[in-house]
Tab-separated table of C-alpha atoms in Angstrom:
chain	number	residue	atom	x	y	z
A	1	MET	CA	216.388	179.667	134.107
A	2	PRO	CA	215.664	182.893	132.203
A	3	ILE	CA	215.061	182.594	128.480
A	4	ILE	CA	215.467	186.286	127.740
A	5	MET	CA	217.668	188.361	129.935
A	6	TRP	CA	219.637	191.509	130.169
A	7	THR	CA	223.336	190.815	129.694
A	8	PRO	CA	226.368	192.960	130.502
A	9	ASP	CA	226.947	193.727	126.815
A	10	LEU	CA	223.732	195.789	127.027
A	11	ALA	CA	225.079	198.018	129.810
A	12	VAL	CA	225.053	201.715	129.048
A	13	GLY	CA	227.117	202.568	132.110
A	14	ASP	CA	224.443	204.427	134.039
A	15	GLU	CA	223.233	202.327	136.959
A	16	LYS	CA	219.695	203.733	137.039
A	17	ILE	CA	219.188	203.292	133.295
A	18	ASP	CA	220.697	199.799	133.339
A	19	ASP	CA	218.467	198.787	136.270
A	20	GLN	CA	215.403	200.028	134.428
A	21	HIS	CA	216.451	198.125	131.307
A	22	LYS	CA	216.746	194.977	133.413
A	23	GLN	CA	213.099	195.386	134.451
A	24	LEU	CA	212.052	195.572	130.791
A	25	PHE	CA	213.949	192.378	129.993
A	26	LYS	CA	212.402	190.681	133.046
A	27	ALA	CA	208.912	191.425	131.697
A	28	ALA	CA	209.886	190.002	128.300
A	29	ASP	CA	211.307	186.915	129.981
A	30	ASP	CA	208.135	186.402	132.012
A	31	LEU	CA	206.155	186.438	128.775
A	32	ALA	CA	208.620	184.097	127.035
A	33	GLU	CA	208.458	181.600	129.874
A	34	ALA	CA	204.650	181.768	129.841
A	35	ILE	CA	204.603	181.152	126.071
A	36	PHE	CA	206.849	178.104	126.416
A	37	ALA	CA	204.625	176.821	129.213
A	38	GLY	CA	201.540	177.242	127.029
A	39	GLN	CA	200.322	180.162	129.132
A	40	GLY	CA	201.217	183.057	126.818
A	41	GLN	CA	197.682	184.389	126.602
A	42	ALA	CA	197.376	184.493	130.385
A	43	GLU	CA	200.558	186.601	130.672
A	44	LEU	CA	199.916	188.781	127.629
A	45	GLU	CA	197.670	191.460	129.120
A	46	LYS	CA	199.966	191.881	132.117
A	47	THR	CA	202.993	192.246	129.823
A	48	ILE	CA	201.348	194.721	127.448
A	49	ASP	CA	200.143	196.840	130.367
A	50	PHE	CA	203.562	196.721	132.008
A	51	LEU	CA	205.367	197.654	128.791
A	52	ALA	CA	202.999	200.536	128.112
A	53	GLU	CA	203.297	201.928	131.619
A	54	TYR	CA	206.903	201.130	132.488
A	55	THR	CA	208.349	202.279	129.175
A	56	ARG	CA	206.504	205.588	129.609
A	57	PHE	CA	208.075	205.945	133.072
A	58	HIS	CA	211.504	204.811	131.861
A	59	PHE	CA	211.498	207.008	128.773
A	60	ARG	CA	210.473	210.111	130.728
A	61	ASP	CA	213.154	209.387	133.306
A	62	GLU	CA	215.773	208.864	130.603
A	63	GLU	CA	214.624	212.005	128.761
A	64	ALA	CA	214.878	214.046	131.967
A	65	THR	CA	218.476	212.829	132.349
A	66	MET	CA	219.157	213.941	128.772
A	67	VAL	CA	217.689	217.391	129.348
A	68	GLU	CA	219.581	217.810	132.645
A	69	ASN	CA	222.823	216.960	130.859
A	70	ALA	CA	222.155	218.911	127.644
A	71	TYR	CA	222.396	215.729	125.585
A	72	PRO	CA	222.751	216.730	121.925
A	73	ALA	CA	220.869	213.688	120.550
A	74	TYR	CA	217.815	214.251	122.748
A	75	ALA	CA	215.444	214.762	119.802
A	76	ALA	CA	216.431	211.450	118.173
A	77	GLN	CA	215.992	209.587	121.465
A	78	LYS	CA	212.629	211.205	122.166
A	79	SER	CA	211.429	210.388	118.656
A	80	ALA	CA	212.484	206.725	119.029
A	81	HIS	CA	210.718	206.549	122.393
A	82	GLU	CA	207.527	208.001	120.925
A	83	ARG	CA	207.567	205.477	118.068
A	84	PHE	CA	207.930	202.556	120.485
A	85	GLU	CA	205.151	203.875	122.717
A	86	SER	CA	202.942	204.137	119.640
A	87	GLU	CA	203.792	200.574	118.580
A	88	ILE	CA	203.037	199.204	122.048
A	89	GLY	CA	199.828	201.224	122.043
A	90	GLU	CA	198.834	199.568	118.767
A	91	LEU	CA	199.596	196.110	120.172
A	92	ARG	CA	197.508	196.974	123.235
A	93	ARG	CA	194.662	198.071	120.958
A	94	LYS	CA	194.905	194.772	119.036
A	95	TYR	CA	194.761	192.843	122.296
A	96	GLN	CA	191.760	194.776	123.592
A	97	ALA	CA	189.971	194.329	120.245
A	98	GLY	CA	190.634	190.579	120.300
A	99	GLU	CA	192.679	190.671	117.096
A	100	VAL	CA	195.245	187.949	116.274
A	101	GLN	CA	195.091	186.425	119.737
A	102	GLY	CA	197.054	183.316	118.843
A	103	GLY	CA	200.157	185.098	117.645
A	104	LEU	CA	199.936	188.331	119.590
A	105	ALA	CA	201.977	187.105	122.554
A	106	VAL	CA	204.837	186.178	120.223
A	107	GLU	CA	204.438	189.482	118.350
A	108	VAL	CA	204.687	191.458	121.598
A	109	LEU	CA	207.689	189.433	122.721
A	110	THR	CA	209.484	189.803	119.394
A	111	LYS	CA	208.775	193.535	119.180
A	112	ALA	CA	209.963	194.191	122.717
A	113	CYS	CA	213.144	192.123	122.523
A	114	THR	CA	214.181	193.359	119.096
A	115	TRP	CA	213.463	196.981	119.893
A	116	PHE	CA	215.086	196.962	123.335
A	117	LYS	CA	218.306	195.387	122.106
A	118	GLU	CA	218.622	197.623	119.058
A	119	HIS	CA	217.745	200.792	120.939
A	120	ILE	CA	220.079	200.044	123.826
A	121	ARG	CA	222.999	199.062	121.596
A	122	THR	CA	222.713	202.204	119.516
A	123	LEU	CA	220.997	205.202	121.086
A	124	ASP	CA	221.256	204.347	124.784
A	125	ARG	CA	224.898	203.324	124.600
A	126	ALA	CA	225.658	206.671	122.969
A	127	LEU	CA	223.849	208.382	125.841
A	128	GLY	CA	225.826	206.321	128.356
A	129	GLY	CA	229.097	207.301	126.692
A	130	TYR	CA	228.089	210.950	126.724
A	131	LEU	CA	227.166	210.817	130.422
A	132	LYS	CA	230.465	209.105	131.237
A	133	GLU	CA	232.491	211.719	129.372
A	134	LYS	CA	230.513	214.538	130.952
A	135	ALA	CA	231.173	213.107	134.435
A	136	LYS	CA	234.922	213.140	133.716
A	137	ALA	CA	234.872	216.816	132.788
């Protein structure tokens, strides 16, 4: 049974964006399950690499949707995306340097879950509402 999962209250109303968000939550859940099974370190590199690569893909895809739809809050979204990519990059650097190995899996998990939920509930939901209103017009 999943420990961390995407739930309908996180829906932004755009199927492609919601599906991509589900993939991010799946990666976090895989790490959470590995931590609870005492295998967090084994899953950590895979999760960090996935988050670094998939968020880059997801953010660029989401940003392209914003540009295509003349989304007025594009700059704020792009800035938030860049900050998260930088934070994941720093966690990746810590991992590769062998820093704080014991707690790094939990740090990555906490960062990802907290950031995803906050970002989706605020900025992405606003984007979803904008896209929905634009489709009605």
